[in-house]
mmCIF file of C-alpha atoms in Angstrom:
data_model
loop_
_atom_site.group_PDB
_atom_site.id
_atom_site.type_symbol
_atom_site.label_atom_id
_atom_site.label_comp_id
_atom_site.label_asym_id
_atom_site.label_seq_id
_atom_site.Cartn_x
_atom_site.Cartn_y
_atom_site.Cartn_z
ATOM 1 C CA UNK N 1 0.000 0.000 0.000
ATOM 2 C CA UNK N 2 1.638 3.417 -1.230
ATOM 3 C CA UNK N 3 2.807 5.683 1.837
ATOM 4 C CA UNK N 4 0.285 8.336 2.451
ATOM 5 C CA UNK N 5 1.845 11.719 3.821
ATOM 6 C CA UNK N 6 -0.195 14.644 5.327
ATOM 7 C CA UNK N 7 0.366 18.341 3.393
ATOM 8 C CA UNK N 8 3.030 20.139 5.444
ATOM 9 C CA UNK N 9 4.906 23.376 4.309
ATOM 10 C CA UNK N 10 8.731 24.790 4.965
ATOM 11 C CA UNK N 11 9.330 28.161 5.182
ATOM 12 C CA UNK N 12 12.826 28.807 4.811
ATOM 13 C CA UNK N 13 15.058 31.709 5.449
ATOM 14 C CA UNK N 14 18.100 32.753 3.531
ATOM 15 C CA UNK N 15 19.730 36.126 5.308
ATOM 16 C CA UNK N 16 21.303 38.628 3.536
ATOM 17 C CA UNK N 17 23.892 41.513 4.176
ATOM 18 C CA UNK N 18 24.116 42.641 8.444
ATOM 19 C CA UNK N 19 23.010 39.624 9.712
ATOM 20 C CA UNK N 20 24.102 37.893 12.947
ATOM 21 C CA UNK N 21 22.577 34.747 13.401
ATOM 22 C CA UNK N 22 20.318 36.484 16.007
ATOM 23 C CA UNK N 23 19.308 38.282 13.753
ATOM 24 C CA UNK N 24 18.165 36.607 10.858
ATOM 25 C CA UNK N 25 16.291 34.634 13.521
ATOM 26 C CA UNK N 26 14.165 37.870 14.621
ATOM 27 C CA UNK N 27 13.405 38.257 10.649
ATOM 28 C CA UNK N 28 11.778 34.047 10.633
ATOM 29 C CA UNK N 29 10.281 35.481 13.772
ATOM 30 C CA UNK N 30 8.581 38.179 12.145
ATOM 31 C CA UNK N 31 7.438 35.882 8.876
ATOM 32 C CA UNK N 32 6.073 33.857 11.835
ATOM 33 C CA UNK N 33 3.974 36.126 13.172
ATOM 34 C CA UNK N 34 -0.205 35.502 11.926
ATOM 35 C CA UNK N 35 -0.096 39.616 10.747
ATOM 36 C CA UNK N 36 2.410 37.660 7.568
ATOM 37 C CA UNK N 37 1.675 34.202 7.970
ATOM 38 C CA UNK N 38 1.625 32.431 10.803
ATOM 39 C CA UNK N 39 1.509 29.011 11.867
ATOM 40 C CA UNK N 40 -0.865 27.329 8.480
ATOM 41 C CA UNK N 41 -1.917 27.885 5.350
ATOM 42 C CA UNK N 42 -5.133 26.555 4.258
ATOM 43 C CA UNK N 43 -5.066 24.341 6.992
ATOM 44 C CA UNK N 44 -1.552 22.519 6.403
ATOM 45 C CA UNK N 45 0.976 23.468 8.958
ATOM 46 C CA UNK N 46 3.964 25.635 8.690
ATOM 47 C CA UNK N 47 7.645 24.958 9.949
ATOM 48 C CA UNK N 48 9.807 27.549 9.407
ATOM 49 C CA UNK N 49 13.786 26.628 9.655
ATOM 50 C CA UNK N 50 16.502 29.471 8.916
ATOM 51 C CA UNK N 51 19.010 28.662 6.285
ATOM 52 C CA UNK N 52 22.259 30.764 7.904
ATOM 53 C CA UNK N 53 25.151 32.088 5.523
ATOM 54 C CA UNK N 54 28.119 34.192 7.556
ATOM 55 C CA UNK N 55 26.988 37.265 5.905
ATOM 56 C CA UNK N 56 28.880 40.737 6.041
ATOM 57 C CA UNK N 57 29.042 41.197 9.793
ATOM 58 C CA UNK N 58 31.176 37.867 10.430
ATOM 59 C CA UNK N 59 33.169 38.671 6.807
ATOM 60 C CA UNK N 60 33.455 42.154 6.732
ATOM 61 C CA UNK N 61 33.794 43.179 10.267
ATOM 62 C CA UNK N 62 29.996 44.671 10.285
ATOM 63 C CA UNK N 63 31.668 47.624 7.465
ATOM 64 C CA UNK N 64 28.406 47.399 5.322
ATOM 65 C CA UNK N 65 27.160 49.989 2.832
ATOM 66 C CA UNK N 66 24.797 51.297 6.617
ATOM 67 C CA UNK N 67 28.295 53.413 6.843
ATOM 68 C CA UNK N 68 27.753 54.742 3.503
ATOM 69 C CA UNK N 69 24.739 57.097 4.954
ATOM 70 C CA UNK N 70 26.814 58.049 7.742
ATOM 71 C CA UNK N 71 29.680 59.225 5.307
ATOM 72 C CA UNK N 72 27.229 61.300 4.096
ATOM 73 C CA UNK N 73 26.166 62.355 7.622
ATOM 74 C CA UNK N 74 29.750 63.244 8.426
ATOM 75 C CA UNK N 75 30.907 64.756 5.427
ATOM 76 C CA UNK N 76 27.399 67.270 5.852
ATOM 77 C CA UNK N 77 29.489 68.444 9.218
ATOM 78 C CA UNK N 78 31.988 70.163 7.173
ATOM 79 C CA UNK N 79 29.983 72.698 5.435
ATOM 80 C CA UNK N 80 28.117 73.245 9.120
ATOM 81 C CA UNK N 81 25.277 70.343 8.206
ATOM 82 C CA UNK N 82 23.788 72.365 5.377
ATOM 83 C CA UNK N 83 22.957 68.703 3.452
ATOM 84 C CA UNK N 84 22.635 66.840 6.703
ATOM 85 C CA UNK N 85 18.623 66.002 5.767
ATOM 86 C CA UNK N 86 19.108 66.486 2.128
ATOM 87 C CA UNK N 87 18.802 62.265 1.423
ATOM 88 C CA UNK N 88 18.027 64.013 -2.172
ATOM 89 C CA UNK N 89 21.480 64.242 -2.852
ATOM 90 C CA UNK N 90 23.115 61.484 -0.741
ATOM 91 C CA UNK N 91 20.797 59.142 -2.937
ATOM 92 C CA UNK N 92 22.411 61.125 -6.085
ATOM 93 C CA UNK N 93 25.840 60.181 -5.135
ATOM 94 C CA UNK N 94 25.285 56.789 -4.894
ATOM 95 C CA UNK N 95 23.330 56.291 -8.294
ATOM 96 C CA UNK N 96 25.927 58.400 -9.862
ATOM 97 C CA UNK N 97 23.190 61.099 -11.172
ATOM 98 C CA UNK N 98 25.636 64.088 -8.982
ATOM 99 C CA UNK N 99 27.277 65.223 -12.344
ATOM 100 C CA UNK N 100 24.238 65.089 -14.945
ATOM 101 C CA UNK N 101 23.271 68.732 -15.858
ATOM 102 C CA UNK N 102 19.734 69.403 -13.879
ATOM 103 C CA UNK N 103 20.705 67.428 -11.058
ATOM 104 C CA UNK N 104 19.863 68.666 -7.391
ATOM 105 C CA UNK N 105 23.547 68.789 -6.803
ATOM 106 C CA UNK N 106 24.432 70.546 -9.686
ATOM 107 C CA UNK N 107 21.581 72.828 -9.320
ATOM 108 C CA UNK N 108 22.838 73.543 -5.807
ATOM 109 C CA UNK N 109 26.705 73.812 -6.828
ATOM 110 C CA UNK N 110 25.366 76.106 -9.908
ATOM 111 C CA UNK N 111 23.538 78.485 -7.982
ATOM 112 C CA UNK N 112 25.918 78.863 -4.230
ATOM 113 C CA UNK N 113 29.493 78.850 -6.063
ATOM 114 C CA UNK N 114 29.478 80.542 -9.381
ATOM 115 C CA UNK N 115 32.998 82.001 -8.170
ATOM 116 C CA UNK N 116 34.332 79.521 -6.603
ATOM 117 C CA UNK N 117 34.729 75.503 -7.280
ATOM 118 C CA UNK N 118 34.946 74.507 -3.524
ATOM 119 C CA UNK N 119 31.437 72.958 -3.026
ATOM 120 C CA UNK N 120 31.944 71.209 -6.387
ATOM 121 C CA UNK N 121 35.020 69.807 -5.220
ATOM 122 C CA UNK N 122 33.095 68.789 -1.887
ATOM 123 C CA UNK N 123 30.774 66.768 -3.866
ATOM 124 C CA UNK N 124 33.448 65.457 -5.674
ATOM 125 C CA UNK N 125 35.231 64.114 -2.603
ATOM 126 C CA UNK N 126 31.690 63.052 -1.377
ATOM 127 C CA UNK N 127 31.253 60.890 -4.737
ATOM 128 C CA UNK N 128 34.350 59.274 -3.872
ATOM 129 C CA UNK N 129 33.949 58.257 -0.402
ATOM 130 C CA UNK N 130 30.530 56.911 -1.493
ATOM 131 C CA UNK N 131 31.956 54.853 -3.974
ATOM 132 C CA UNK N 132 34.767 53.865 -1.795
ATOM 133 C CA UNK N 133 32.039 52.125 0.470
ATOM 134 C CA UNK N 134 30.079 50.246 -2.044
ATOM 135 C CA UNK N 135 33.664 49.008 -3.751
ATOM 136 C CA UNK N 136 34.293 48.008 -0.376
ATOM 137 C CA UNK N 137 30.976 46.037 -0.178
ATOM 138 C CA UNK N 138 30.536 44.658 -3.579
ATOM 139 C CA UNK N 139 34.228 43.107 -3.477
ATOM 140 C CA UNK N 140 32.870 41.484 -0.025
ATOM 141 C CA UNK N 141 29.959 39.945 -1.599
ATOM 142 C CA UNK N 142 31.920 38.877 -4.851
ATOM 143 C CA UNK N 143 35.177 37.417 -2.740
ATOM 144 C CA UNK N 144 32.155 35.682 -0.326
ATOM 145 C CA UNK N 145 30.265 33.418 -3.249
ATOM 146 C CA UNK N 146 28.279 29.855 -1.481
ATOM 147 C CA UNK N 147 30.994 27.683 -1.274
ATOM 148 C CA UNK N 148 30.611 24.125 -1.499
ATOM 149 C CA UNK N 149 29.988 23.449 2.140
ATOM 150 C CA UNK N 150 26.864 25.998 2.223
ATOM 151 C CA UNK N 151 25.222 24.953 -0.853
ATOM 152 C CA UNK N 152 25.941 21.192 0.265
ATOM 153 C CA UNK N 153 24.197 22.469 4.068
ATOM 154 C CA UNK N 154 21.360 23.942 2.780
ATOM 155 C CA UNK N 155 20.725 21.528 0.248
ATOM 156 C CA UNK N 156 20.944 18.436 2.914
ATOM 157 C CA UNK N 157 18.285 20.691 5.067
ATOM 158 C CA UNK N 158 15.716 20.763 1.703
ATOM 159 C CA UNK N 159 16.307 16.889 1.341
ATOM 160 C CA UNK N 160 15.521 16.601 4.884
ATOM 161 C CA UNK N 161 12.381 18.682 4.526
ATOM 162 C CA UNK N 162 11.265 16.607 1.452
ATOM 163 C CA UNK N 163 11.762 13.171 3.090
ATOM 164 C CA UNK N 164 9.193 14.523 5.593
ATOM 165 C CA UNK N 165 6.976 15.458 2.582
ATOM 166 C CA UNK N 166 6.833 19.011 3.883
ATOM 167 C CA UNK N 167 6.705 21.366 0.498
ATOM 168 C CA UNK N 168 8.932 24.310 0.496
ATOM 169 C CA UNK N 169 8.892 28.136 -0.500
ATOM 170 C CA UNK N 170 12.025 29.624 0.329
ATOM 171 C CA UNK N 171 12.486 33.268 1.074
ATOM 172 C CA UNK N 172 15.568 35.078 0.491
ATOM 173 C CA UNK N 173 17.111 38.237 1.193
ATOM 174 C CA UNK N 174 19.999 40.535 -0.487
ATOM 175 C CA UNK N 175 23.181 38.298 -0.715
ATOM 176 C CA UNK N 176 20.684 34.811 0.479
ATOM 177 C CA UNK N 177 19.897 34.902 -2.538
ATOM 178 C CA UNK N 178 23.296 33.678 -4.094
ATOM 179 C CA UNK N 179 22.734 30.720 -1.398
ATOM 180 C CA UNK N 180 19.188 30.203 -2.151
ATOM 181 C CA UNK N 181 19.812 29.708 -6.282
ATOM 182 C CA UNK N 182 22.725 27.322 -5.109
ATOM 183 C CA UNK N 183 20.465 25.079 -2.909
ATOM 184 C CA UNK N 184 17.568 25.370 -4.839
ATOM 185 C CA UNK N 185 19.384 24.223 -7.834
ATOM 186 C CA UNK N 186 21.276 21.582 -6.437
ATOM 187 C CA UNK N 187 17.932 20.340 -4.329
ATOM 188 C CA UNK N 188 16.397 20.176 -8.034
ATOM 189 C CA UNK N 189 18.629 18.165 -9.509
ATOM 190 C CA UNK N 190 18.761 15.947 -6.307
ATOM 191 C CA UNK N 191 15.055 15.095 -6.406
ATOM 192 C CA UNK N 192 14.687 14.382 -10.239
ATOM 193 C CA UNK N 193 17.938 12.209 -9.693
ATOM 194 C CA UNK N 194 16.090 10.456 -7.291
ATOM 195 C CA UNK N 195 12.659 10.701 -8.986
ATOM 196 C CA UNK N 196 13.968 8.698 -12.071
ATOM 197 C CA UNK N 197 15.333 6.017 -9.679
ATOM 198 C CA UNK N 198 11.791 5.649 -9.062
ATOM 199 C CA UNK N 199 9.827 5.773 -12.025
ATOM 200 C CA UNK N 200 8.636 9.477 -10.229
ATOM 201 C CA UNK N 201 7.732 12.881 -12.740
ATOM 202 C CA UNK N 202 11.245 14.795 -12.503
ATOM 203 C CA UNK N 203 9.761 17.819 -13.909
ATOM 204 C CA UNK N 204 8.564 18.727 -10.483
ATOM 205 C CA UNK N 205 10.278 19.833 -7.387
ATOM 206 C CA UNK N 206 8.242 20.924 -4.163
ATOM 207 C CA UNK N 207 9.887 24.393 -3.802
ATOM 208 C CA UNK N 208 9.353 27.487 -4.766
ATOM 209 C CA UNK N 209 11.658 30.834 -4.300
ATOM 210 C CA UNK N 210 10.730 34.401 -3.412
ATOM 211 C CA UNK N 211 13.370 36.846 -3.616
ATOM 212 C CA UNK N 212 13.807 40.065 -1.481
ATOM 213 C CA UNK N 213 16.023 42.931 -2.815
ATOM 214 C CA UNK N 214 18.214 40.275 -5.100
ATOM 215 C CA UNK N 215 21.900 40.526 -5.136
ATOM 216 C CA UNK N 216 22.184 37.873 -7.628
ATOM 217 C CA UNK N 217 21.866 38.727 -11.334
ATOM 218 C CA UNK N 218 19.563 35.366 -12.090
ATOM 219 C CA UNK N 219 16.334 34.614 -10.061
ATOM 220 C CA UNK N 220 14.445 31.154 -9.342
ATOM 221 C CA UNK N 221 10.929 32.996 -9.170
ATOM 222 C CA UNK N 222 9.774 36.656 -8.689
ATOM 223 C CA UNK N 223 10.899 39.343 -6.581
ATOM 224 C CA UNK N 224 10.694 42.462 -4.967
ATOM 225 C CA UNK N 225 13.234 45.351 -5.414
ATOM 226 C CA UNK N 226 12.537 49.103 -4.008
ATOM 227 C CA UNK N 227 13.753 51.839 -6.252
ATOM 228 C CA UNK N 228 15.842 53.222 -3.225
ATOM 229 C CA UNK N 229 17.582 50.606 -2.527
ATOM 230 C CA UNK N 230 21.187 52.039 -1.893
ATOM 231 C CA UNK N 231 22.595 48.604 -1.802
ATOM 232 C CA UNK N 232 21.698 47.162 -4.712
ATOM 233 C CA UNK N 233 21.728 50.196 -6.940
ATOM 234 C CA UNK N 234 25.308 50.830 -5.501
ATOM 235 C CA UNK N 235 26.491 47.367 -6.622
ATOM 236 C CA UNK N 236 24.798 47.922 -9.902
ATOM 237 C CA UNK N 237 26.552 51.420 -10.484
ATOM 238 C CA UNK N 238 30.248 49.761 -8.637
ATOM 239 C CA UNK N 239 30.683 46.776 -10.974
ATOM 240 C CA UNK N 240 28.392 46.973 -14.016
ATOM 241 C CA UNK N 241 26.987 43.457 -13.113
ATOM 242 C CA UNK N 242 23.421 42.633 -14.779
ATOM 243 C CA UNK N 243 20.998 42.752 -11.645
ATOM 244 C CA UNK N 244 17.061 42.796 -11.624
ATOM 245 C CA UNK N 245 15.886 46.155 -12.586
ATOM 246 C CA UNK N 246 13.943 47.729 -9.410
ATOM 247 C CA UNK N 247 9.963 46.660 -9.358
ATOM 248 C CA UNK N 248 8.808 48.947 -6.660
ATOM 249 C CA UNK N 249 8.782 52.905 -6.004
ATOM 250 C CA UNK N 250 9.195 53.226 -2.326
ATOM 251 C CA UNK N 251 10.571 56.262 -0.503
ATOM 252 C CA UNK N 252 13.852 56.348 1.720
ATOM 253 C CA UNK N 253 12.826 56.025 5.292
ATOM 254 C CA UNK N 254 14.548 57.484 8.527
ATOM 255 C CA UNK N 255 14.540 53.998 9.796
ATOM 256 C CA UNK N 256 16.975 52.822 7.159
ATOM 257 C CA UNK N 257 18.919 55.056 5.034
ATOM 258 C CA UNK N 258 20.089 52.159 2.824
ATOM 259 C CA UNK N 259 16.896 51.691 1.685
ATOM 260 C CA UNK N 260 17.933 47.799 1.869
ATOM 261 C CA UNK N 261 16.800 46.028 5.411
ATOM 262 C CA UNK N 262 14.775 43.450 5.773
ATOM 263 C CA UNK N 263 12.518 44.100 8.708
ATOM 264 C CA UNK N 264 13.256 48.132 8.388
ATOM 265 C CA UNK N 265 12.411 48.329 4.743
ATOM 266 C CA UNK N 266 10.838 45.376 2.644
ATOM 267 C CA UNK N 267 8.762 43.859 6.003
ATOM 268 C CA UNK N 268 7.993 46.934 7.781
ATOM 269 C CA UNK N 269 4.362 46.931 9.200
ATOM 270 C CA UNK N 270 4.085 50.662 8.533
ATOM 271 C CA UNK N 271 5.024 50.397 4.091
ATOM 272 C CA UNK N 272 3.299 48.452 1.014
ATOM 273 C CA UNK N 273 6.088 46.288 0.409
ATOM 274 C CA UNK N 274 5.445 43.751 3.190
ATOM 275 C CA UNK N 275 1.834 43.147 1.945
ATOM 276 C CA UNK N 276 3.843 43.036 -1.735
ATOM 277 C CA UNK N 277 6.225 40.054 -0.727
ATOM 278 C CA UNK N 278 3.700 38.278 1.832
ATOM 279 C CA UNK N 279 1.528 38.095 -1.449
ATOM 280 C CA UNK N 280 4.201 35.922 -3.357
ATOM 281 C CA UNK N 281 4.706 33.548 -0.448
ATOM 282 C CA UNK N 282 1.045 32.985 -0.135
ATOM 283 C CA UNK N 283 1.339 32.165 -3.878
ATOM 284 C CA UNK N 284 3.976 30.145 -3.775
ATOM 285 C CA UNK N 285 2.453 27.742 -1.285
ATOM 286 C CA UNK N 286 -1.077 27.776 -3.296
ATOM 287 C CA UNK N 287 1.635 26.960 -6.248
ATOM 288 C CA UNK N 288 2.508 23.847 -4.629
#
């Protein structure tokens, strides 16, 4: 008599860039919660398991592109904090718009030195620091790719998952999402290996992948990328890499001036982009 199993879901978690451990366990915690998900959908349970990567704080000292607001912040204290809330043209420097003619900064450079160069050669200094940062960052990420033993981790935690029949929509954020194309890829081409052992369809594997603010310049399924997000518009601009083009006009928020944090951004209670990505989860699991 053919084993019967009872419909079961995985939520997993890749983490992206500023993670501790810690923390990308508050972020599960918050997918957790029954305002996002909660504990079933349609009446089959939900286990959610976090899928760790040593991210940028264990790498990279905790030196992420956060600092690149506060080089802004700092650099405003030389010319007595006259740009100090101008996010305007912080977001200018790092999209590299500073030097087009009608710009905010060279509207403001145009019209307070005529005479004299010195503000343009603030900016200019400014640009550079900027840049410095997200050079710093995007040679992190690049030097940091899944290595064998993280793809081969995650991958024996999605076998795991499908031996208890449990179907999985995995959820991944900034950098997690170089992990979760590694293990979803190498979890596909474990089950239809072990589906044709079997006689089984290998045209069909039980997950699914959402992907937050991508850093990776091919996706598994859809995504959601704010226009302001510093991050991945700064890796765009640093190494002319092919990334996802931005899907969502959002607004830079006090609460993150990077534009690029998980719970401060793309799952804050408070903006539309939560309701956005809870959306493709739910239709992921309907999908399975």
């Amino acid at each position: 008599m053919p084993e019967c199993h009872t419909m079961a879901h995985l939520l997993g978690f890749f983490n992206g860039v500023w993670n501790t451990k810690k923390e990308a366990e508050r972020s599960l915690e918050v997918m957790k919660q029954q305002s996002f998900l909660g504990p079933d959908w349609r009446g089959a349970p939900i286990r959610y398991e976090l899928f760790y990567n040593q991210s940028c704080k264990s790498v990279a000292g905790g030196a992420c592109l956060q600092d690149v607001a506060e080089v802004f912040r700092q650099r405003s204290t030389e010319i007595d904090g006259l740009l100090d809330r101008r996010w305007e043209y912080f977001w200018e420097q790092v999209t590299g718009q500073h030097t087009q003619a009608g710009s905010f900064t060279q509207r403001l450079v145009d019209r307070v030195v005529r005479a004299d160069n010195a503000l343009a050669q603030w900016f200019d200094t400014l640009g550079n620091a900027v840049l410095a940062k997200i050079t710093a960052l995007s040679t992190m990420l690049l030097e940091n790719p899944p290595t064998a033993q993280d793809t081969a981790g995650h991958t024996a935690q999605l076998v795991r998952a499908g031996q208890r029949a449990e179907r999985a929509v995995l959820v991944a954020h900034s950098q997690g999402n170089l992990f979760v194309n590694a293990a979803y890829d190498a979890y596909l081409a474990h089950s239809r290996q072990a589906g044709a052992l079997v006689g089984e369809d290998t045209g069909y594997v039980a997950a699914k992948v959402v992907h937050i603010a991508p850093a990776s310049p091919t996706l598994r399924g859809p995504y959601v990328l704010a226009s302001t997000d510093l991050v991945i518009n700064g890796l765009r601009r640093v190494d002319g890499t092919y990334l996802p083009v931005s899907n969502a006009t959002l607004p830079l928020n006090s609460k993150d001036l990077s534009g690029h944090k998980l719970l401060d951004t793309y799952l804050d209670e408070a903006r539309p982009l939560r309701a956005q990505i809870r959306q493709l989860v739910t239709d992921a699991l309907d999908a399975l």
